[in-house]
XYZ file of C-alpha atoms in Angstrom:
774
model
C -85.758 -14.430 81.255
C -83.046 -12.861 79.239
C -79.511 -14.197 79.802
C -76.783 -11.538 79.648
C -73.334 -12.178 78.018
C -70.422 -12.289 80.309
C -67.629 -9.852 79.597
C -65.160 -12.687 79.829
C -66.741 -14.696 77.005
C -66.854 -11.615 74.798
C -63.207 -10.924 75.405
C -62.264 -14.520 74.590
C -64.138 -14.409 71.357
C -62.418 -11.107 70.499
C -59.066 -12.622 71.240
C -59.929 -15.600 69.067
C -61.003 -13.239 66.220
C -57.879 -11.179 66.600
C -55.691 -14.211 66.661
C -57.432 -15.524 63.484
C -56.811 -12.257 61.685
C -53.277 -12.279 62.970
C -52.724 -15.755 61.691
C -54.069 -14.742 58.290
C -51.897 -11.642 58.304
C -48.939 -13.756 59.297
C -49.569 -16.191 56.485
C -50.071 -13.301 54.098
C -46.822 -11.723 55.231
C -44.982 -15.002 54.848
C -46.488 -15.619 51.443
C -45.665 -12.052 50.496
C -42.075 -12.542 51.558
C -41.893 -15.803 49.633
C -43.429 -14.029 46.641
C -40.909 -11.215 46.899
C -38.084 -13.728 47.100
C -39.443 -15.577 44.073
C -39.980 -12.296 42.248
C -36.460 -11.198 43.113
C -35.131 -14.534 41.912
C -37.166 -14.240 38.736
C -35.897 -10.694 38.285
C -32.319 -11.917 38.696
C -33.018 -14.608 36.090
C -34.551 -12.079 33.690
C -31.638 -9.745 34.304
C -29.219 -12.502 33.312
C -31.264 -13.220 30.184
C -31.334 -9.542 29.253
C -27.611 -9.037 29.694
C -26.457 -12.288 28.128
C -28.115 -11.695 24.774
C -27.813 -7.918 24.628
C -24.145 -7.837 25.612
C -23.167 -10.748 23.348
C -23.661 -11.262 19.634
C -27.119 -9.770 19.264
C -27.874 -10.977 15.752
C -26.882 -13.754 13.424
C -26.222 -11.990 10.140
C -26.527 -13.964 6.898
C -23.762 -13.746 4.338
C -24.486 -11.143 1.682
C -23.873 -12.023 -1.961
C -22.983 -9.247 -4.403
C -22.861 -9.062 -8.186
C -19.750 -7.910 -9.984
C -19.069 -4.170 -9.633
C -19.476 -2.220 -12.850
C -16.092 -0.765 -13.806
C -16.082 2.222 -16.137
C -13.254 3.229 -18.491
C -12.910 4.940 -21.852
C -13.352 2.491 -24.718
C -15.505 0.134 -22.669
C -18.297 -1.576 -24.582
C -21.340 -0.366 -22.647
C -24.486 1.275 -23.923
C -26.084 4.193 -22.148
C -29.307 2.175 -21.798
C -27.550 -0.724 -20.042
C -25.717 1.730 -17.790
C -28.965 3.398 -16.744
C -30.553 -0.018 -16.177
C -27.792 -0.824 -13.709
C -28.112 2.564 -11.995
C -31.857 1.992 -11.619
C -31.159 -1.417 -10.090
C -28.783 0.194 -7.607
C -31.486 2.691 -6.635
C -29.913 5.830 -8.078
C -32.369 8.726 -8.138
C -32.988 10.693 -11.337
C -32.553 14.361 -10.424
C -31.804 17.611 -12.197
C -28.302 17.597 -10.690
C -26.224 14.913 -8.994
C -26.334 16.701 -5.673
C -25.492 13.846 -3.328
C -24.606 10.147 -3.159
C -27.061 8.049 -5.141
C -28.175 10.872 -7.460
C -27.901 10.837 -11.249
C -28.583 13.526 -13.860
C -28.921 13.074 -17.630
C -27.913 15.470 -20.383
C -27.966 14.001 -23.885
C -25.276 11.344 -24.183
C -23.723 12.373 -20.874
C -24.604 10.918 -17.484
C -23.490 12.665 -14.317
C -23.724 10.756 -11.064
C -22.600 10.880 -7.467
C -21.317 7.416 -6.571
C -21.816 6.065 -3.062
C -18.412 4.555 -2.456
C -17.872 1.000 -1.254
C -15.470 -1.232 0.674
C -13.995 -3.708 -1.779
C -11.496 -6.512 -1.228
C -8.651 -4.329 -2.497
C -9.688 -1.321 -0.405
C -12.252 1.452 -0.196
C -13.645 3.100 -3.314
C -14.497 6.721 -2.395
C -17.801 8.380 -3.141
C -17.315 10.895 -5.933
C -19.081 12.846 -8.631
C -18.252 11.615 -12.117
C -19.346 12.247 -15.679
C -19.703 9.455 -18.226
C -20.065 10.268 -21.922
C -21.335 7.696 -24.413
C -20.885 7.309 -28.131
C -22.951 4.503 -29.602
C -22.435 1.436 -27.458
C -19.130 2.610 -25.998
C -17.900 4.811 -23.156
C -16.316 7.783 -24.920
C -15.366 9.900 -21.919
C -14.900 9.534 -18.154
C -14.074 12.419 -15.865
C -14.569 13.880 -12.427
C -17.136 16.626 -11.970
C -14.360 19.243 -12.169
C -13.381 17.975 -15.625
C -10.249 16.039 -14.610
C -10.004 12.810 -16.602
C -10.460 9.499 -14.819
C -8.699 6.303 -15.836
C -11.299 4.076 -14.171
C -14.277 4.364 -11.829
C -16.094 1.585 -10.047
C -19.707 1.531 -8.881
C -20.860 -0.333 -5.812
C -22.050 -3.881 -6.622
C -25.686 -4.888 -6.583
C -26.762 -6.993 -3.599
C -28.318 -10.092 -5.186
C -29.093 -12.298 -2.197
C -28.016 -13.847 1.061
C -27.416 -17.167 2.769
C -29.993 -17.227 5.533
C -30.064 -19.054 8.877
C -32.907 -21.395 9.823
C -35.106 -18.591 11.183
C -34.713 -16.719 7.864
C -34.218 -13.332 9.486
C -32.303 -10.783 7.460
C -31.080 -7.304 8.258
C -28.509 -4.710 7.254
C -26.921 -3.406 10.443
C -26.817 0.372 10.775
C -25.419 2.806 13.314
C -27.142 5.920 14.589
C -24.788 8.167 12.660
C -25.938 6.499 9.406
C -29.649 7.282 9.730
C -31.253 9.939 7.515
C -32.652 13.206 8.849
C -35.999 12.907 10.651
C -35.883 9.130 11.177
C -35.241 9.192 14.934
C -37.524 12.209 15.482
C -40.323 10.582 13.471
C -39.966 7.254 15.262
C -40.113 8.893 18.707
C -42.988 11.185 17.704
C -45.099 8.222 16.584
C -44.025 5.415 18.911
C -42.568 6.931 22.110
C -42.535 10.686 22.757
C -41.141 10.263 26.275
C -38.342 7.878 25.290
C -35.643 10.019 26.896
C -37.710 10.586 30.081
C -38.961 7.145 31.151
C -37.037 4.165 32.509
C -38.436 1.441 30.307
C -42.160 1.752 31.126
C -44.214 4.946 30.833
C -47.526 5.225 32.670
C -47.960 8.637 31.051
C -47.733 7.066 27.577
C -50.282 4.406 28.483
C -52.783 7.006 29.736
C -52.191 9.298 26.750
C -52.645 6.418 24.300
C -55.936 5.459 25.940
C -57.156 9.066 25.715
C -56.060 9.635 22.080
C -57.477 6.350 20.866
C -60.777 6.884 22.706
C -61.330 10.464 21.538
C -60.278 9.818 17.927
C -62.352 6.667 17.543
C -59.383 4.787 16.113
C -56.143 3.271 17.331
C -53.623 6.015 16.669
C -51.112 5.360 19.457
C -49.829 2.440 21.485
C -48.892 2.485 25.149
C -45.713 0.429 24.878
C -42.409 2.248 24.959
C -39.735 1.628 22.349
C -37.839 -0.303 25.001
C -40.835 -2.573 25.586
C -41.239 -3.097 21.844
C -37.555 -3.982 21.567
C -37.880 -6.464 24.437
C -40.917 -8.085 22.833
C -39.195 -8.416 19.441
C -35.795 -9.349 20.852
C -36.662 -11.736 23.679
C -40.350 -12.675 23.712
C -43.076 -14.063 21.478
C -46.127 -12.250 20.114
C -48.382 -14.064 22.594
C -51.105 -11.762 23.981
C -51.227 -12.475 27.732
C -50.842 -10.656 31.030
C -47.836 -12.789 31.977
C -46.042 -11.879 28.756
C -46.852 -8.200 29.288
C -45.494 -8.275 32.849
C -42.317 -10.003 31.646
C -41.991 -7.364 28.949
C -42.309 -4.519 31.478
C -39.783 -6.045 33.907
C -37.259 -6.745 31.157
C -37.687 -3.229 29.762
C -36.805 -1.727 33.138
C -33.838 -4.078 33.510
C -32.622 -3.267 29.998
C -32.612 0.443 30.767
C -30.720 -0.169 34.018
C -27.767 -1.597 32.106
C -27.710 0.179 28.740
C -27.978 3.803 27.655
C -30.744 5.210 25.510
C -28.631 5.518 22.350
C -27.653 1.866 22.449
C -31.272 0.808 22.978
C -32.448 3.065 20.164
C -29.817 1.704 17.760
C -30.792 -1.861 18.650
C -34.443 -1.031 17.967
C -33.629 0.415 14.544
C -31.922 -2.874 13.631
C -34.416 -5.282 15.227
C -37.904 -3.999 14.350
C -39.822 -6.232 11.906
C -40.882 -4.359 8.766
C -41.974 -6.906 6.184
C -41.866 -10.385 4.710
C -40.126 -11.264 1.448
C -41.191 -14.848 0.787
C -39.456 -16.896 3.467
C -37.161 -14.016 4.394
C -38.160 -11.766 7.307
C -37.143 -8.133 6.753
C -35.810 -6.692 10.023
C -34.501 -3.215 10.685
C -34.727 0.052 8.810
C -31.478 -0.608 6.918
C -32.821 -3.614 5.032
C -36.348 -2.182 4.786
C -34.942 0.823 2.923
C -33.279 -1.450 0.371
C -36.282 -3.759 0.141
C -38.931 -1.096 -0.401
C -36.954 1.713 -2.080
C -33.790 0.043 -3.463
C -31.790 2.766 -1.722
C -29.417 2.942 1.239
C -31.138 4.191 4.385
C -29.035 7.356 4.557
C -30.516 8.588 1.246
C -34.192 8.446 2.219
C -36.343 11.574 2.117
C -38.964 12.628 4.653
C -41.924 10.991 2.893
C -40.039 7.687 2.663
C -39.027 7.834 6.317
C -42.646 8.512 7.294
C -43.823 5.448 5.370
C -41.335 3.090 7.037
C -42.080 4.451 10.514
C -45.794 4.190 9.839
C -45.354 0.524 8.902
C -43.974 -0.314 12.361
C -47.566 -0.480 13.591
C -48.463 -3.258 11.121
C -45.976 -4.237 8.393
C -48.404 -6.673 6.761
C -51.496 -4.495 7.056
C -49.676 -1.432 5.698
C -47.584 -3.255 3.083
C -47.261 -0.546 0.378
C -47.000 -3.066 -2.437
C -50.153 -4.958 -1.515
C -52.196 -2.161 0.066
C -50.959 1.160 -1.349
C -54.076 3.082 -0.250
C -53.695 1.997 3.366
C -49.965 2.693 3.295
C -50.518 6.163 1.816
C -53.114 7.057 4.460
C -50.847 5.813 7.245
C -47.850 7.716 5.872
C -49.856 10.943 5.655
C -51.124 10.439 9.213
C -47.522 10.172 10.389
C -46.656 13.380 8.523
C -49.610 15.122 10.206
C -48.352 13.959 13.610
C -44.919 15.399 12.837
C -46.489 18.744 12.005
C -48.679 18.671 15.161
C -45.643 18.042 17.356
C -43.503 20.641 15.627
C -40.974 18.183 14.258
C -41.523 19.691 10.799
C -43.463 22.698 9.616
C -46.958 22.357 8.197
C -45.589 23.379 4.784
C -42.901 20.691 4.799
C -45.435 18.061 5.854
C -47.877 19.176 3.156
C -45.141 19.009 0.512
C -44.154 15.501 1.645
C -47.786 14.372 1.464
C -47.811 15.316 -2.222
C -45.068 12.793 -2.965
C -45.974 9.328 -4.293
C -45.140 6.320 -2.160
C -42.062 5.801 -4.337
C -41.810 2.087 -3.598
C -39.688 0.126 -6.063
C -41.504 -2.449 -8.151
C -41.288 -6.073 -7.093
C -39.516 -8.216 -9.650
C -37.331 -5.343 -10.836
C -33.600 -5.932 -11.130
C -32.939 -4.777 -7.575
C -35.579 -6.887 -5.862
C -35.231 -10.061 -7.885
C -33.688 -13.192 -6.567
C -31.434 -15.351 -8.689
C -31.867 -18.818 -7.197
C -29.839 -20.782 -9.772
C -26.755 -18.594 -9.443
C -27.044 -18.351 -5.657
C -27.283 -22.135 -5.514
C -23.970 -22.328 -7.385
C -22.399 -19.801 -4.985
C -23.548 -21.799 -1.953
C -22.097 -25.015 -3.325
C -18.745 -23.405 -4.026
C -18.648 -21.698 -0.607
C -19.436 -24.888 1.277
C -16.169 -26.336 0.064
C -14.352 -23.766 2.236
C -16.751 -22.660 5.004
C -18.971 -24.195 7.651
C -22.724 -23.655 7.373
C -22.803 -21.444 10.492
C -20.042 -19.244 9.039
C -22.218 -18.605 6.006
C -25.476 -17.963 7.858
C -24.360 -16.146 11.014
C -21.128 -14.194 10.516
C -22.214 -11.594 7.966
C -19.598 -12.526 5.359
C -19.615 -10.446 2.180
C -19.332 -12.581 -0.955
C -18.276 -10.894 -4.189
C -19.120 -12.768 -7.383
C -18.845 -12.501 -11.163
C -22.633 -12.266 -11.630
C -23.722 -9.712 -14.235
C -27.326 -8.622 -13.548
C -27.713 -6.971 -16.954
C -26.667 -10.125 -18.816
C -28.927 -12.183 -16.553
C -31.845 -9.944 -17.439
C -31.127 -10.373 -21.153
C -30.842 -14.144 -20.819
C -34.188 -14.314 -19.033
C -35.798 -12.047 -21.638
C -34.506 -14.251 -24.482
C -35.842 -17.388 -22.798
C -39.246 -15.836 -22.135
C -39.547 -14.523 -25.689
C -38.621 -17.901 -27.192
C -41.248 -19.740 -25.170
C -43.786 -17.057 -26.041
C -43.078 -17.518 -29.762
C -43.538 -21.292 -29.358
C -46.867 -21.028 -27.542
C -49.399 -23.413 -28.999
C -46.845 -25.880 -30.297
C -47.778 -29.367 -29.165
C -45.955 -30.440 -26.010
C -44.094 -27.151 -25.523
C -45.781 -26.493 -22.171
C -43.891 -29.460 -20.698
C -40.490 -28.291 -21.922
C -38.052 -26.959 -19.332
C -34.837 -25.008 -19.856
C -31.457 -24.082 -18.427
C -28.734 -21.644 -19.452
C -25.153 -20.820 -18.441
C -23.293 -17.671 -19.572
C -19.551 -17.262 -18.999
C -16.626 -15.073 -19.948
C -14.525 -17.192 -22.355
C -11.201 -15.752 -21.187
C -11.643 -15.897 -17.401
C -14.090 -18.752 -16.903
C -16.262 -16.533 -14.721
C -19.948 -17.411 -14.727
C -21.907 -14.245 -15.441
C -25.497 -15.495 -15.635
C -27.374 -18.706 -14.942
C -30.931 -19.936 -15.411
C -32.023 -23.180 -13.772
C -35.662 -23.295 -14.776
C -38.178 -22.131 -17.330
C -39.344 -19.935 -14.439
C -36.035 -18.252 -13.504
C -37.325 -17.104 -10.088
C -38.311 -20.651 -9.101
C -35.919 -21.895 -6.417
C -36.402 -25.578 -7.095
C -34.522 -28.114 -9.194
C -31.481 -26.355 -10.649
C -31.194 -27.839 -14.129
C -28.104 -25.797 -14.946
C -26.193 -27.718 -12.269
C -28.136 -30.962 -11.849
C -29.888 -31.953 -15.098
C -27.609 -34.692 -16.473
C -28.717 -35.164 -20.079
C -27.247 -36.745 -23.245
C -25.369 -34.004 -25.090
C -25.918 -35.281 -28.626
C -23.860 -33.529 -31.278
C -22.232 -31.179 -28.765
C -19.621 -33.929 -28.410
C -18.538 -33.660 -32.055
C -15.953 -30.858 -31.676
C -14.017 -33.263 -29.422
C -13.991 -35.874 -32.211
C -12.707 -33.393 -34.780
C -10.195 -31.888 -32.345
C -8.763 -35.357 -31.738
C -8.270 -35.784 -35.474
C -6.869 -32.298 -36.097
C -4.215 -32.850 -33.446
C -2.728 -35.234 -36.038
C -1.959 -32.756 -38.871
C -0.045 -35.333 -40.844
C -3.279 -37.318 -41.185
C -6.124 -34.832 -40.980
C -6.760 -31.234 -42.039
C -9.956 -29.240 -42.474
C -9.966 -30.226 -46.143
C -9.263 -33.922 -45.671
C -11.844 -36.108 -47.371
C -14.343 -38.031 -45.234
C -16.883 -40.579 -46.434
C -20.418 -39.992 -45.221
C -21.957 -43.369 -46.006
C -23.869 -45.946 -43.915
C -21.862 -48.530 -41.978
C -22.295 -50.787 -38.981
C -20.126 -51.875 -36.073
C -20.579 -55.051 -34.040
C -19.870 -54.614 -30.361
C -18.348 -57.064 -27.903
C -21.834 -57.915 -26.665
C -22.918 -58.866 -30.178
C -25.063 -55.768 -30.620
C -24.769 -54.043 -33.990
C -24.496 -50.250 -34.034
C -25.796 -48.539 -37.161
C -25.595 -44.742 -36.931
C -27.813 -42.573 -39.114
C -27.791 -38.958 -40.172
C -30.584 -36.764 -38.860
C -32.012 -36.389 -42.379
C -31.720 -40.185 -42.941
C -29.544 -39.511 -46.008
C -25.897 -40.198 -46.854
C -23.848 -37.303 -48.254
C -20.996 -39.114 -49.991
C -17.488 -37.686 -49.936
C -17.200 -34.455 -47.999
C -14.519 -32.247 -46.480
C -13.708 -32.848 -42.816
C -14.936 -29.393 -41.762
C -18.284 -30.036 -43.503
C -18.914 -33.032 -41.276
C -18.802 -30.759 -38.226
C -20.517 -27.764 -39.829
C -23.493 -29.866 -40.950
C -23.397 -32.211 -37.957
C -23.266 -35.364 -40.077
C -23.352 -38.477 -37.900
C -22.001 -41.013 -40.396
C -18.775 -39.227 -41.271
C -18.229 -38.107 -37.667
C -18.670 -41.609 -36.278
C -16.335 -43.067 -38.915
C -13.716 -40.422 -38.099
C -14.092 -41.130 -34.370
C -13.560 -44.838 -34.926
C -10.451 -44.094 -37.005
C -8.829 -41.998 -34.264
C -10.148 -44.326 -31.534
C -13.013 -43.943 -29.085
C -10.673 -44.043 -26.030
C -8.602 -41.237 -27.556
C -11.722 -39.107 -28.060
C -12.731 -39.745 -24.440
C -9.258 -38.629 -23.379
C -9.746 -35.431 -25.391
C -13.030 -34.829 -23.557
C -11.216 -35.255 -20.261
C -8.604 -32.681 -21.300
C -11.431 -30.324 -22.292
C -12.680 -30.479 -18.713
C -15.209 -33.341 -18.684
C -14.669 -35.286 -15.460
C -17.224 -38.060 -15.992
C -16.079 -41.582 -16.837
C -17.841 -42.866 -19.937
C -17.504 -46.359 -21.427
C -15.622 -46.520 -24.734
C -18.722 -47.386 -26.753
C -18.995 -46.098 -30.347
C -22.266 -44.373 -29.433
C -20.262 -41.949 -27.270
C -18.965 -40.440 -30.516
C -22.475 -39.116 -31.248
C -23.273 -37.827 -27.757
C -24.775 -40.733 -25.832
C -22.821 -39.499 -22.811
C -24.708 -37.181 -20.455
C -23.563 -33.897 -18.907
C -25.130 -30.957 -17.088
C -25.250 -27.541 -18.804
C -22.488 -26.214 -16.555
C -20.281 -29.203 -17.479
C -20.908 -28.491 -21.167
C -19.890 -24.876 -20.505
C -16.637 -26.122 -18.941
C -15.925 -28.217 -22.039
C -16.639 -25.399 -24.487
C -14.763 -22.903 -22.322
C -11.513 -24.669 -23.180
C -12.291 -24.505 -26.914
C -13.323 -20.833 -26.735
C -10.187 -19.925 -24.777
C -7.700 -21.242 -27.330
C -7.070 -24.590 -25.644
C -6.470 -23.099 -22.193
C -8.603 -24.767 -19.517
C -10.039 -22.304 -16.997
C -12.170 -23.908 -14.266
C -15.528 -22.168 -14.097
C -15.958 -19.996 -11.018
C -18.612 -17.736 -9.591
C -16.833 -16.237 -6.558
C -14.088 -13.650 -6.755
C -13.356 -12.936 -3.089
C -14.793 -12.877 0.424
C -14.689 -10.182 3.115
C -15.575 -10.412 6.789
C -18.522 -8.438 8.147
C -16.217 -5.554 9.090
C -14.576 -5.405 5.666
C -11.400 -7.386 6.289
C -10.109 -9.547 3.382
C -10.730 -13.235 4.070
C -10.202 -15.246 0.887
C -9.539 -14.630 -2.771
C -10.477 -17.043 -5.567
C -7.834 -16.338 -8.214
C -8.036 -16.931 -11.915
C -6.514 -20.289 -12.904
C -5.453 -21.399 -16.349
C -3.747 -24.462 -17.826
C -2.797 -25.032 -21.461
C -4.127 -28.417 -22.532
C -4.142 -28.271 -26.332
C -2.028 -27.028 -29.132
C -3.464 -23.609 -30.076
C -3.215 -24.516 -33.779
C -5.535 -27.509 -33.493
C -8.005 -25.446 -31.455
C -7.856 -22.682 -34.082
C -8.856 -25.172 -36.772
C -11.777 -26.455 -34.682
C -12.920 -22.880 -34.083
C -12.781 -22.285 -37.826
C -15.024 -25.292 -38.439
C -17.394 -24.124 -35.677
C -17.632 -20.744 -37.391
C -18.716 -22.658 -40.513
C -21.488 -24.188 -38.341
C -22.854 -20.662 -37.993
C -22.268 -19.393 -41.509
C -23.339 -22.412 -43.565
C -24.294 -25.281 -41.251
C -26.866 -26.141 -38.599
C -26.516 -22.765 -36.852
C -26.988 -20.565 -39.909
C -30.444 -19.321 -38.790
C -28.580 -17.156 -36.289
C -27.900 -14.621 -39.019
C -31.608 -14.105 -39.598
C -31.462 -11.961 -36.448
C -27.786 -11.027 -36.137
C -25.548 -9.177 -38.614
C -23.276 -11.386 -40.714
C -20.348 -9.218 -39.678
C -20.686 -10.661 -36.181
C -18.289 -13.605 -36.247
C -19.550 -16.425 -33.999
C -18.730 -20.080 -33.350
C -21.024 -22.755 -32.002
C -22.556 -26.185 -32.202
C -26.102 -27.523 -32.141
C -26.994 -30.697 -30.292
C -30.031 -32.960 -30.431
C -30.352 -36.259 -28.579
C -32.347 -39.279 -29.766
C -36.061 -38.639 -30.448
C -35.444 -34.931 -29.901
C -35.498 -35.442 -26.137
C -32.820 -32.782 -25.649
C -32.261 -29.548 -27.534
C -28.792 -28.056 -26.998
C -26.752 -25.175 -28.280
C -23.301 -24.062 -27.163
C -21.594 -21.117 -28.809
C -19.335 -18.162 -28.202
C -18.224 -14.750 -29.366
C -15.041 -12.996 -28.313
C -16.417 -12.006 -24.903
C -19.398 -14.299 -24.233
C -19.964 -18.039 -24.122
C -23.482 -19.368 -23.595
C -24.877 -22.879 -23.292
C -28.624 -23.513 -23.573
C -30.518 -26.739 -22.880
C -34.214 -27.410 -23.429
C -36.021 -30.654 -22.668
C -38.538 -32.396 -20.453
C -37.845 -33.434 -16.875
C -39.415 -36.835 -17.573
C -37.037 -37.322 -20.530
C -39.945 -37.431 -22.967
C -39.654 -36.344 -26.608
C -39.978 -32.657 -27.474
C -40.985 -30.864 -30.676
C -37.514 -29.281 -30.794
C -34.105 -29.871 -32.319
C -30.981 -28.026 -31.278
C -31.556 -25.524 -34.087
C -35.287 -24.946 -33.516
C -35.109 -24.793 -29.719
C -31.939 -23.958 -27.798
C -30.385 -22.039 -30.708
C -33.366 -19.675 -30.732
C -32.830 -18.805 -27.054
C -29.097 -18.379 -27.666
C -29.712 -16.113 -30.653
C -32.194 -13.982 -28.721
C -29.669 -13.584 -25.933
C -26.815 -12.643 -28.244
C -29.010 -10.139 -30.047
C -29.706 -8.409 -26.741
C -26.171 -8.764 -25.351
C -24.537 -7.346 -28.519
C -21.226 -9.213 -28.081
C -17.853 -8.554 -29.653
C -17.163 -10.603 -32.819
C -14.872 -13.591 -32.416
C -11.342 -12.570 -33.329
C -8.999 -15.403 -32.422
C -5.332 -14.496 -33.065
C -3.736 -16.936 -35.504
C -1.225 -19.163 -33.674
C 2.380 -19.197 -34.863
C 2.100 -22.754 -36.159
C -0.883 -22.007 -38.414
C -0.613 -20.768 -41.988
C -3.261 -19.743 -44.497
C -3.233 -21.463 -47.879
C -5.266 -20.983 -51.043
C -7.191 -24.088 -52.087
C -9.754 -24.937 -54.705
C -13.107 -25.128 -52.949
C -14.221 -27.965 -55.212
C -11.142 -30.203 -55.147
C -9.229 -29.229 -52.012
C -6.055 -28.968 -54.117
C -3.690 -26.064 -53.801
C -4.698 -22.979 -55.732
C -3.611 -19.392 -56.102
C -5.158 -16.125 -55.015
C -7.702 -14.801 -57.482
C -8.359 -18.127 -59.124
C -11.962 -19.290 -59.619
C -13.203 -21.241 -56.576
C -10.054 -20.271 -54.661
C -10.610 -19.950 -50.905
C -8.217 -19.528 -48.032
C -8.121 -22.198 -45.333
C -5.958 -22.503 -42.221
C -3.549 -25.404 -41.790
C -1.033 -26.498 -39.221
C 2.301 -25.520 -40.762
C 3.569 -28.344 -42.953
C 0.152 -29.885 -43.562
C -1.026 -27.371 -46.144
C -1.389 -28.510 -49.785
C 1.304 -27.551 -52.257
C 0.599 -24.262 -54.013
C -1.383 -24.707 -57.178
C -0.507 -23.420 -60.645
C -1.270 -19.904 -61.682
C -4.776 -19.317 -62.944
C -5.399 -20.594 -66.476
C -2.726 -23.308 -66.326
C -3.356 -26.924 -65.495
C -0.647 -29.077 -63.916
C -0.167 -30.857 -67.314
C 0.475 -27.549 -69.063
C 3.074 -26.744 -66.459
C 4.873 -30.040 -67.032
C 4.878 -29.533 -70.847
C 6.264 -26.025 -70.421
C 9.105 -27.475 -68.384
C 9.783 -30.211 -70.982
C 9.824 -27.691 -73.828
C 12.197 -25.485 -71.892
C 14.551 -28.418 -71.270
C 14.474 -29.479 -74.940
C 15.213 -25.938 -76.036
């Protein structure tokens, strides 16, 4: 018998089902409300994040370090080749006519260029067209393009590095009005056609990207808007997840609620990642233009713009230096897209595709780093600024660095090591070099390693090594400050001797050649770097007095008054040696070495100037005599090999130095306008196959040959007189007599004039007696 359902039971079950659904709907509604509240709260949080960073200081900008600006004037010693080298480093374009900023045209010995202008400490230097005419190694004419003569013109300085924050991001901030033609149009055509139509997220762009990529069989477009890309780069990580993508979309919408399109676009141009330079991340089109083309962004042409925009998709994959074929294909694809969208005509795009990539070569002057010099700059800056000031505030540091001289110093070092290849032990030899201006004390070039690009141990600043015979000018200067006792032609005895110290140890100096040289003139002891005569002289004037002389020369280290200090047992760094020799080269005036000239804020306001300082510490006459003896080092002494490569008309002064067992090879020397100190040795202090003359002097000579300095022309001080003496006896002579030479003396210390040629002193006396008798 079939039992029928009662209507009542059916209705109750229906009510129970309805109530169950209702409960679920209720829970869903409540959860939905909670979710909306949480989402709203999260949106408020994201909104605060977006506004806080975007409205505040958006980027930490590292301090930028600049080389010295090249100043042009008639009569300046500057070759056309060096001038063009600097223009190439600054990214000037060779064209048929200097039509715009950054262009240069050549016509024989004349160079016409359109300077870019620059904000210096003293004020703005305007962009202008100028003509520079050369004659030999000198500037023979300087005028404006209209022919009006110019007294002086100054080029913008080369950017040589920066002081980076911990994240190592670097950028050159630009404004929209500084971008070149086509940059914005190209960027929008490739990355976000609907930028001015959407509100942060574009469904249309996502669908179009899917269609284009599917039909073309390759990834040609992305679905993210520029605003989303900015959010990802500015706020988020590169993590690939749905949560990150949702955050990106929400923040993009919020960003567009608060800021206008132009501000977002400008931020994108400065934020986008476009390459990696070692540890430094290259952000923004401003820095990318300098990094890849060595040119300011405003000067880029269409084909260069297309390359940079094409690299946005994958800066590493399309790196034009590592993968030029990929980069070229990507650039040409971008140019095709511009033609398809009517941004440029097909003819313009085709012409641009015929252009080479035009990327500057890595390791060229413009893209090189100078770690030793930048290390010096950082150390000097940290005396006046906090670390965060240097890495976040965008300070502009102007220095004395000369990139052309640096290049010549590096070339001389490389050539010297190349010529020594195969010599036993040479592969373990390191090197350092310091180049300064003798008059100002400005450091113009610095090498801290055999590999100048290696940012490791800076031997120019930190290698404390025995200076050997480089100490000897201080010994002779101490003596020559006593003109009543010592002159350049005083007799010294170069014979073996020994000295017993307070500890009972016996000191027995030896000459390098293990020979004694008998009685010699004082200047010959320095010229030939004799140890015996120098040590004996130092003991006569007193070791403590010599150490005091070293202190006056600029040596700040405290050395014990041991006799061995007279022959260079004391240790200094190359930059300390340069300080010591700077005082000798500058006529006895001490000028503390400096690398920084002045500092500007990020917006070009003067912040601090580092003025030239000078203090007279020695009588100019005594210094003049020491310089004379140091010129004899070059003409007839241990530095005479210099004139195998340089003309004898080039007057130079210097001193070789070799420490015990040839562990250190030194040379310090100067011309009128350049002083250079070179050290070569092993980091483990082991012996080398080099002396001062066979090692460091060779680097120094190679540098001077390339630098083509002015000959030393020290004005004779008022208290110095020239006297004729017999080269063999040191007695007074007369002009034109056999063996007669002129030597400088402090006034009153010169020998009495000798008799006229052909008469001996006895003859003169007899003539007087006869005259009296008659």
